[in-house]
Short mmCIF file of C-alpha atoms and ligand atoms in Angstrom, two decimals:
data_model
loop_
_atom_site.label_atom_id
_atom_site.label_comp_id
_atom_site.label_asym_id
_atom_site.label_seq_id
_atom_site.Cartn_x
_atom_site.Cartn_y
_atom_site.Cartn_z
CA MET A 114 -0.06 -0.08 0.34
CA ALA A 115 1.08 3.48 -0.86
CA SER A 116 2.33 5.74 2.08
CA PRO A 117 0.81 8.68 3.33
CA ARG A 118 3.19 10.44 1.80
CA LYS A 119 3.49 9.30 -1.44
CA LEU A 120 -0.54 9.38 -2.08
CA SER A 121 -0.54 13.34 -0.50
CA SER A 122 2.20 14.07 -3.27
CA LEU A 123 0.53 11.87 -5.95
CA LEU A 124 -2.84 13.82 -4.94
CA GLN A 125 -0.90 17.44 -5.20
CA ALA A 126 0.36 16.09 -8.61
CA ALA A 127 -3.03 15.53 -9.74
CA ALA A 128 -4.35 18.85 -8.36
CA LEU A 129 -1.81 20.65 -10.30
CA PHE A 130 -2.62 18.91 -13.41
CA LEU A 131 -6.37 19.41 -13.05
CA ALA A 132 -5.55 23.28 -12.56
CA MET A 133 -3.37 23.51 -15.70
CA LEU A 134 -5.86 21.80 -17.45
CA LEU A 135 -8.52 24.13 -16.34
CA HIS A 136 -6.27 27.24 -17.03
CA GLY A 137 -5.43 25.91 -20.29
CA CYS A 138 -9.19 25.75 -21.14
CA ASN A 139 -9.96 29.26 -19.66
CA ALA A 140 -7.37 30.71 -21.36
CA GLN A 141 -8.56 29.77 -25.05
CA LEU A 142 -10.17 32.28 -26.99
CA SER A 143 -12.40 31.62 -29.79
CA THR A 144 -12.81 33.09 -33.54
CA ARG A 145 -16.37 31.95 -33.33
CA PHE A 146 -17.04 33.08 -29.71
CA TYR A 147 -19.84 35.68 -30.27
CA ASP A 148 -21.49 33.65 -33.41
CA SER A 149 -24.59 32.89 -31.94
CA SER A 150 -24.44 35.54 -28.95
CA CYS A 151 -23.67 38.27 -31.22
CA SER A 152 -23.84 37.45 -34.76
CA ASN A 153 -23.67 41.06 -35.87
CA LEU A 154 -20.77 42.05 -33.60
CA THR A 155 -18.22 42.62 -36.66
CA SER A 156 -20.54 44.51 -39.18
CA VAL A 157 -21.88 46.46 -35.98
CA VAL A 158 -18.11 47.88 -35.18
CA THR A 159 -17.12 48.30 -38.66
CA ASN A 160 -20.13 50.71 -39.42
CA VAL A 161 -18.74 52.89 -36.34
CA ILE A 162 -15.29 52.87 -37.44
CA ARG A 163 -16.58 53.70 -40.86
CA GLN A 164 -18.45 56.84 -39.66
CA ALA A 165 -15.66 57.84 -37.22
CA GLN A 166 -12.89 57.47 -40.18
CA ASN A 167 -15.11 60.05 -42.40
CA SER A 168 -14.00 62.89 -39.96
CA ASP A 169 -10.79 61.36 -38.77
CA PRO A 170 -8.36 59.56 -41.17
CA ARG A 171 -6.20 58.79 -38.38
CA ILE A 172 -8.76 56.89 -35.93
CA HIS A 173 -7.56 53.29 -37.61
CA ALA A 174 -4.13 53.84 -36.38
CA SER A 175 -5.24 55.01 -32.74
CA LEU A 176 -7.48 52.38 -32.46
CA ILE A 177 -4.37 49.82 -33.41
CA ARG A 178 -2.52 51.71 -30.82
CA LEU A 179 -5.17 51.19 -27.92
CA HIS A 180 -5.26 47.52 -28.29
CA PHE A 181 -1.42 47.37 -27.75
CA HIS A 182 -1.21 49.73 -24.94
CA ASP A 183 -4.07 47.81 -23.40
CA CYS A 184 -2.50 44.24 -23.97
CA PHE A 185 1.30 45.10 -22.34
CA VAL A 186 -0.24 46.18 -19.09
CA ASP A 187 -1.49 43.12 -17.37
CA GLY A 188 -3.00 41.45 -20.60
CA CYS A 189 -5.56 42.40 -22.81
CA ASP A 190 -8.28 43.27 -20.35
CA ALA A 191 -9.33 46.92 -21.22
CA SER A 192 -7.64 48.19 -18.25
CA LEU A 193 -6.35 51.23 -20.18
CA LEU A 194 -9.99 52.37 -21.01
CA LEU A 195 -10.75 52.69 -17.05
CA ASP A 196 -11.11 56.63 -15.95
CA THR A 197 -10.11 57.53 -12.49
CA SER A 198 -12.81 56.72 -9.90
CA GLY A 199 -13.17 55.49 -6.45
CA SER A 200 -9.89 53.12 -5.98
CA ILE A 201 -9.08 53.01 -9.52
CA GLN A 202 -6.14 55.37 -10.96
CA THR A 203 -6.09 55.63 -14.68
CA GLU A 204 -3.32 54.23 -17.01
CA LYS A 205 -4.36 57.16 -19.35
CA ASP A 206 -2.08 59.78 -17.40
CA ALA A 207 0.88 57.14 -17.29
CA ALA A 208 4.12 58.75 -19.30
CA PRO A 209 3.55 56.44 -22.43
CA ASN A 210 -0.55 57.27 -22.71
CA GLN A 211 -0.76 61.22 -21.33
CA ASN A 212 -1.79 63.57 -24.54
CA SER A 213 -0.95 60.73 -26.65
CA VAL A 214 -3.31 57.85 -26.89
CA ARG A 215 -6.46 58.37 -28.45
CA GLY A 216 -9.77 57.10 -29.80
CA PHE A 217 -11.29 56.75 -26.53
CA ASP A 218 -14.75 58.32 -27.74
CA VAL A 219 -14.77 56.00 -30.94
CA VAL A 220 -14.54 53.20 -28.46
CA ASP A 221 -17.61 54.70 -26.52
CA ASP A 222 -19.66 54.83 -29.73
CA ILE A 223 -18.89 51.13 -30.46
CA LYS A 224 -19.56 49.77 -27.12
CA THR A 225 -22.99 51.98 -27.42
CA ALA A 226 -23.59 50.56 -30.95
CA VAL A 227 -22.89 46.80 -29.35
CA GLU A 228 -24.78 47.34 -26.33
CA ASN A 229 -28.10 48.21 -28.59
CA PHE A 230 -27.61 44.68 -30.29
CA CYS A 231 -26.34 42.70 -27.85
CA PRO A 232 -26.76 44.29 -24.55
CA GLY A 233 -24.37 42.77 -21.46
CA ILE A 234 -22.70 40.30 -24.03
CA VAL A 235 -19.53 41.87 -25.25
CA SER A 236 -16.45 42.61 -23.41
CA CYS A 237 -14.62 46.12 -23.59
CA ALA A 238 -11.32 44.07 -24.01
CA ASP A 239 -12.79 41.91 -27.19
CA ILE A 240 -13.99 45.57 -28.62
CA LEU A 241 -10.46 46.81 -28.60
CA ALA A 242 -9.20 43.70 -30.28
CA LEU A 243 -12.11 43.74 -33.00
CA ALA A 244 -11.38 47.60 -33.75
CA ALA A 245 -7.89 47.34 -33.97
CA GLN A 246 -8.37 44.14 -36.29
CA ILE A 247 -11.15 45.84 -38.41
CA SER A 248 -8.73 49.23 -38.79
CA VAL A 249 -5.84 47.11 -40.13
CA SER A 250 -8.21 45.67 -42.76
CA GLU A 251 -10.02 49.22 -43.79
CA ALA A 252 -6.67 50.66 -43.67
CA GLY A 253 -5.60 48.26 -46.62
CA GLY A 254 -3.85 45.77 -44.24
CA PRO A 255 -4.24 42.22 -43.92
CA SER A 256 -7.61 40.32 -42.71
CA TYR A 257 -6.85 38.33 -40.12
CA THR A 258 -9.35 36.54 -37.84
CA VAL A 259 -9.27 37.58 -34.30
CA PRO A 260 -9.92 35.27 -31.75
CA LEU A 261 -12.56 36.64 -28.94
CA GLY A 262 -13.92 36.06 -25.35
CA ARG A 263 -11.67 38.02 -23.37
CA ARG A 264 -13.50 39.51 -20.44
CA ASP A 265 -13.01 43.05 -18.74
CA GLY A 266 -10.95 43.54 -15.82
CA THR A 267 -11.51 45.41 -12.54
CA THR A 268 -8.29 47.19 -12.08
CA ALA A 269 -5.93 49.64 -13.69
CA ASN A 270 -2.36 49.50 -13.32
CA PRO A 271 -0.44 53.30 -14.15
CA SER A 272 2.94 51.95 -12.86
CA GLY A 273 2.88 48.99 -14.93
CA ALA A 274 1.96 51.03 -18.10
CA ASN A 275 5.02 53.00 -17.35
CA ASN A 276 7.09 49.83 -16.94
CA ALA A 277 5.73 47.77 -19.53
CA LEU A 278 5.40 50.09 -22.62
CA PRO A 279 8.25 50.49 -24.94
CA SER A 280 9.75 54.42 -25.13
CA PRO A 281 10.47 55.58 -28.64
CA PHE A 282 14.24 56.55 -26.74
CA GLU A 283 14.87 53.27 -25.51
CA GLY A 284 17.80 50.79 -27.32
CA LEU A 285 16.94 47.88 -29.29
CA THR A 286 17.82 45.20 -26.66
CA SER A 287 15.64 46.97 -23.91
CA ILE A 288 12.68 46.91 -26.10
CA GLN A 289 13.10 43.22 -27.16
CA SER A 290 13.45 42.50 -23.45
CA LYS A 291 9.80 44.38 -22.97
CA PHE A 292 8.16 41.90 -25.67
CA SER A 293 9.52 38.87 -24.72
CA ALA A 294 8.45 39.69 -21.02
CA VAL A 295 4.78 39.33 -22.67
CA GLY A 296 6.02 36.17 -24.87
CA LEU A 297 6.34 38.14 -28.26
CA ASP A 298 9.67 37.13 -29.98
CA ASP A 299 11.81 39.29 -32.74
CA THR A 300 9.45 38.39 -35.49
CA ASP A 301 6.54 39.90 -33.22
CA LEU A 302 8.51 42.98 -32.58
CA VAL A 303 9.34 43.67 -36.18
CA ALA A 304 6.33 42.98 -37.56
CA LEU A 305 3.96 44.77 -35.22
CA SER A 306 6.24 47.81 -35.53
CA GLY A 307 5.10 47.92 -38.97
CA ALA A 308 2.20 49.57 -37.16
CA HIS A 309 3.94 52.35 -37.86
CA THR A 310 2.88 52.29 -41.47
CA ILE A 311 0.09 54.25 -40.27
CA GLY A 312 -0.58 57.08 -37.99
CA ARG A 313 1.23 60.26 -36.35
CA ALA A 314 4.02 60.73 -33.80
CA GLN A 315 4.46 64.65 -31.77
CA CYS A 316 7.83 65.89 -32.59
CA PHE A 317 9.16 65.42 -29.12
CA THR A 318 9.10 61.59 -29.49
CA PHE A 319 11.83 62.00 -32.31
CA SER A 320 13.12 65.93 -32.02
CA GLY A 321 16.16 64.36 -30.07
CA ARG A 322 17.62 62.76 -33.31
CA LEU A 323 17.23 66.14 -35.21
CA TYR A 324 19.57 68.68 -33.26
CA ASN A 325 21.92 66.88 -30.97
CA PHE A 326 21.42 63.44 -30.62
CA SER A 327 22.83 61.86 -27.38
CA GLY A 328 24.85 64.64 -26.51
CA THR A 329 26.92 64.42 -29.66
CA GLY A 330 25.99 68.00 -31.05
CA SER A 331 24.81 66.55 -34.42
CA PRO A 332 21.82 64.71 -35.67
CA ASP A 333 21.47 61.26 -35.47
CA PRO A 334 23.62 59.53 -38.09
CA THR A 335 20.83 56.73 -39.03
CA LEU A 336 18.80 59.94 -40.11
CA ASP A 337 18.43 60.50 -43.81
CA THR A 338 19.83 64.15 -44.42
CA ASN A 339 16.91 65.27 -46.78
CA TYR A 340 14.28 63.58 -44.22
CA GLY A 341 15.95 65.39 -41.25
CA ASP A 342 15.78 68.68 -42.98
CA THR A 343 12.07 68.20 -43.53
CA LEU A 344 11.65 67.13 -40.00
CA ARG A 345 13.52 69.88 -38.84
CA GLN A 346 11.14 72.35 -40.63
CA SER A 347 8.18 70.68 -38.68
CA CYS A 348 9.95 70.63 -35.29
CA PRO A 349 12.09 73.55 -34.78
CA GLN A 350 14.60 73.06 -31.59
CA SER A 351 12.76 75.72 -29.68
CA GLY A 352 9.11 74.59 -29.03
CA GLY A 353 6.28 73.04 -31.28
CA GLY A 354 6.62 69.69 -29.37
CA SER A 355 3.24 68.70 -29.86
CA THR A 356 3.14 69.08 -33.63
CA LEU A 357 2.18 65.69 -35.64
CA ASN A 358 3.94 64.11 -37.98
CA ASP A 359 3.74 60.94 -40.61
CA LEU A 360 5.15 58.04 -38.99
CA ASP A 361 5.14 56.70 -42.56
CA PRO A 362 6.38 59.93 -44.76
CA THR A 363 5.41 57.94 -47.93
CA THR A 364 1.85 56.54 -47.44
CA ARG A 365 0.88 58.06 -44.22
CA ASP A 366 -2.46 56.42 -44.14
CA ALA A 367 -2.12 53.38 -46.15
CA PHE A 368 -1.39 49.94 -44.18
CA ASP A 369 1.20 48.70 -46.56
CA ASN A 370 5.15 47.59 -46.36
CA ASN A 371 6.56 50.97 -46.77
CA TYR A 372 7.59 51.50 -43.21
CA PHE A 373 10.41 48.71 -43.94
CA THR A 374 11.41 50.41 -47.33
CA ASN A 375 11.43 53.50 -45.08
CA LEU A 376 14.00 51.95 -42.69
CA GLN A 377 16.51 50.46 -45.28
CA SER A 378 16.88 53.89 -46.64
CA ASN A 379 17.22 55.47 -43.02
CA ARG A 380 13.56 56.98 -43.08
CA GLY A 381 12.34 55.70 -39.44
CA LEU A 382 10.95 58.20 -37.90
CA LEU A 383 11.36 57.21 -34.34
CA GLN A 384 14.63 56.00 -32.69
CA SER A 385 13.02 52.80 -31.76
CA ASP A 386 11.87 52.36 -35.29
CA GLN A 387 15.61 52.93 -37.42
CA GLU A 388 17.31 50.86 -34.24
CA LEU A 389 15.28 47.27 -36.06
CA PHE A 390 17.34 48.13 -39.24
CA SER A 391 20.46 50.22 -38.21
CA THR A 392 21.82 48.33 -35.18
CA SER A 393 24.65 46.26 -36.54
CA GLY A 394 24.42 42.51 -36.23
CA ALA A 395 20.99 42.87 -34.67
CA SER A 396 18.73 39.57 -35.23
CA THR A 397 16.13 42.21 -36.45
CA VAL A 398 17.62 43.36 -39.40
CA SER A 399 16.94 40.30 -41.73
CA ILE A 400 13.26 40.37 -40.64
CA VAL A 401 12.87 44.16 -41.67
CA ASN A 402 14.73 43.10 -45.26
CA SER A 403 11.93 39.96 -45.44
CA PHE A 404 9.37 42.23 -44.96
CA ALA A 405 10.64 45.04 -47.10
CA ASN A 406 10.74 42.72 -49.93
CA SER A 407 7.68 41.05 -49.73
CA GLN A 408 4.50 42.76 -48.43
CA SER A 409 2.56 39.43 -48.41
CA THR A 410 5.19 38.33 -45.83
CA PHE A 411 4.81 41.16 -43.91
CA PHE A 412 0.84 40.83 -43.48
CA GLN A 413 0.93 37.22 -42.93
CA SER A 414 3.62 37.87 -39.94
CA PHE A 415 1.46 40.95 -39.14
CA GLY A 416 -1.96 38.95 -38.53
CA ASN A 417 0.28 36.38 -36.63
CA SER A 418 1.82 38.64 -34.06
CA MET A 419 -1.23 40.47 -33.69
CA ILE A 420 -3.15 37.27 -32.41
CA ASN A 421 -0.08 36.60 -30.58
CA MET A 422 -0.20 40.21 -29.16
CA GLY A 423 -3.96 39.54 -28.21
CA ASN A 424 -3.60 36.48 -26.55
CA ILE A 425 -1.39 38.26 -23.90
CA SER A 426 -3.20 37.00 -20.25
CA PRO A 427 -6.69 37.60 -21.29
CA LEU A 428 -9.46 36.94 -18.47
CA THR A 429 -11.69 34.02 -19.20
CA GLY A 430 -14.60 31.99 -18.20
CA SER A 431 -15.87 33.38 -15.11
CA ASN A 432 -12.85 35.51 -14.40
CA GLY A 433 -13.29 39.17 -14.63
CA GLN A 434 -16.83 41.09 -15.79
CA ILE A 435 -18.23 42.21 -19.20
CA ARG A 436 -18.12 46.17 -18.21
CA SER A 437 -21.37 47.64 -19.41
CA ASP A 438 -19.43 51.27 -19.40
CA CYS A 439 -15.91 50.74 -20.57
CA ARG A 440 -14.85 53.75 -18.65
CA ARG A 441 -15.96 51.93 -15.10
CA VAL A 442 -15.93 48.77 -13.14
CA ASN A 443 -19.75 47.96 -12.88
CA ALA A 444 -21.37 48.74 -9.52
CA SER A 445 -21.32 45.84 -7.46
C1 HEM B 764 8.11 48.78 -30.70
C2 HEM B 764 8.11 49.65 -29.59
C3 HEM B 764 7.35 50.80 -29.79
C4 HEM B 764 7.35 52.03 -29.41
C5 HEM B 764 8.50 52.64 -28.93
C6 HEM B 764 6.48 52.84 -29.97
C7 HEM B 764 6.50 54.16 -29.81
C8 HEM B 764 5.23 54.98 -30.32
C9 HEM B 764 5.17 56.35 -30.33
C10 HEM B 764 6.09 57.05 -29.73
C11 HEM B 764 4.16 56.87 -31.03
C12 HEM B 764 4.03 58.73 -31.10
C13 HEM B 764 2.90 58.98 -30.15
C14 HEM B 764 2.42 60.28 -30.18
O1 HEM B 764 3.25 60.94 -30.54
O2 HEM B 764 1.76 60.65 -29.08
C15 HEM B 764 3.44 55.93 -31.56
C16 HEM B 764 2.34 55.83 -32.37
C17 HEM B 764 2.14 54.72 -32.88
N1 HEM B 764 2.02 53.45 -32.71
FE1 HEM B 764 3.84 52.67 -31.47
N2 HEM B 764 5.28 52.15 -30.42
C18 HEM B 764 5.62 50.83 -30.57
C19 HEM B 764 5.01 49.71 -31.07
C20 HEM B 764 3.92 49.48 -31.33
C21 HEM B 764 2.99 48.31 -31.64
C22 HEM B 764 3.50 47.12 -31.37
C23 HEM B 764 1.94 49.09 -32.56
C24 HEM B 764 0.44 48.12 -32.60
C25 HEM B 764 0.90 47.06 -33.03
C26 HEM B 764 2.24 50.22 -32.42
C27 HEM B 764 1.24 51.21 -33.05
C28 HEM B 764 1.33 52.65 -33.24
C29 HEM B 764 0.45 53.43 -33.75
C30 HEM B 764 -0.97 52.85 -35.04
C31 HEM B 764 0.77 54.73 -33.74
C32 HEM B 764 0.03 56.20 -34.34
C33 HEM B 764 -1.32 56.40 -33.53
C34 HEM B 764 -1.95 57.21 -33.76
O3 HEM B 764 -1.69 58.30 -34.83
O4 HEM B 764 -3.07 57.94 -33.21
N3 HEM B 764 3.14 50.93 -32.20
N4 HEM B 764 4.14 54.97 -31.14
C1 NAG B 765 -28.09 42.37 -37.86
O1 NAG B 765 -28.47 40.74 -38.27
C2 NAG B 765 -29.72 41.17 -39.11
C3 NAG B 765 -30.24 39.53 -38.76
O2 NAG B 765 -29.03 38.61 -39.09
C4 NAG B 765 -29.82 41.64 -40.24
O3 NAG B 765 -30.98 41.56 -40.42
C5 NAG B 765 -29.52 43.08 -39.96
O4 NAG B 765 -29.25 43.80 -40.76
C6 NAG B 765 -27.76 43.21 -39.14
N1 NAG B 765 -27.68 44.59 -38.77
C7 NAG B 765 -26.73 45.14 -39.25
C8 NAG B 765 -26.47 46.49 -38.77
O5 NAG B 765 -25.49 44.49 -39.47
C1 NAG B 766 24.77 68.79 -26.89
O1 NAG B 766 24.22 68.06 -25.63
C2 NAG B 766 25.59 68.09 -24.89
C3 NAG B 766 24.90 67.25 -23.71
O2 NAG B 766 23.62 67.89 -22.83
C4 NAG B 766 26.01 69.53 -24.55
O3 NAG B 766 27.10 69.34 -23.84
C5 NAG B 766 26.24 70.40 -25.72
O4 NAG B 766 26.73 71.58 -25.32
C6 NAG B 766 25.32 70.23 -26.89
N1 NAG B 766 25.87 70.66 -27.94
C7 NAG B 766 25.14 71.62 -29.00
C8 NAG B 766 25.88 71.78 -30.12
O5 NAG B 766 24.21 71.83 -28.29
#
């Protein structure tokens, strides 16, 4: 007969196995999650995004970025959408977000439209994932099928936002660590950075490259001279820090692979963009080249990597809640 000690360790192993099994099941998102509970979801969200895009050509970019800034902080749980109230301290005021992330009013409009069709069914975290996927496709990018079934968190984490989100002034190795901390590899980093094929950036996010790069007294040597001239006109050394500039100076609102050909000609806007190509010996260089050479290779990888990013620690099953207002946790 087994000794009590052996029996108890056997039971522990069984419990652990069961917990892992349950966790694994819970973590499973599905592309058909709302097929029966909200079959109109995609068309409802698409309609609101098309409306918004009529008056705001930048909205696709802004919605894609919201999903990224949500997922990197405690997983894709719509924590980014919570306003300050009660015990909640909003992530919107964290350094990477303040006066920078935008599109929250459009997310509210999407939520209202979705609640009209399917009350209490669709999470704000899934709205962000779906709005990002639809925005990519509407801007001319790949059509990937986004897994759904996330639930909304009940906490926000501003210091987590400060720590987990990459900075445009950061070195490549440090950015790689932030991606690998959430399970994303070099291919994900390079592919997802390709989202900078659309959208805008304020002068202060790259002006350090224009005049006195790292205290050298000269511009960043990995910045094309003519492109630098153009950017200095837009961003004078004194002031103008919030002026908007195209992240992709060639085709600013079209989702294509020009971001990567730009990098090959030293026309990456942010230091963090250009580093992917200009860091000698970096593992990212050959990935940039392969995406520059083939838009379909980029599109395939981008879809895969958006799904990988969307899979970061989702709340599923009976965890979290379906918020009725994306800005607030439900009253208990
Ligand atoms: C690799 C590290 C990254 C850094 C350092 C970075 C940094 C930035 C910065 C500084 C801006 C401009 C913000 C402003 O001026 O207010 C920006 C804009 C943007 N980022 Fe990133 N980003 C990174 C990765 C990503 C990823 C992974 C995505 C999505 C998959 C993304 C999507 C966007 C988009 C679409 C915009 C334009 C937003 C708009 O026009 O509203 N970025 N990013
Ligand atoms: C929603 O679905 C119903 C039935 O499937 C359809 O008649 C209706 O037009 C759809 N509405 C939208 C906004 O897509
Ligand atoms: C560039 O920055 C460094 C360090 O901040 C400073 O010592 C130097 O005087 C600056 N050079 C110019 C030309 O502004």
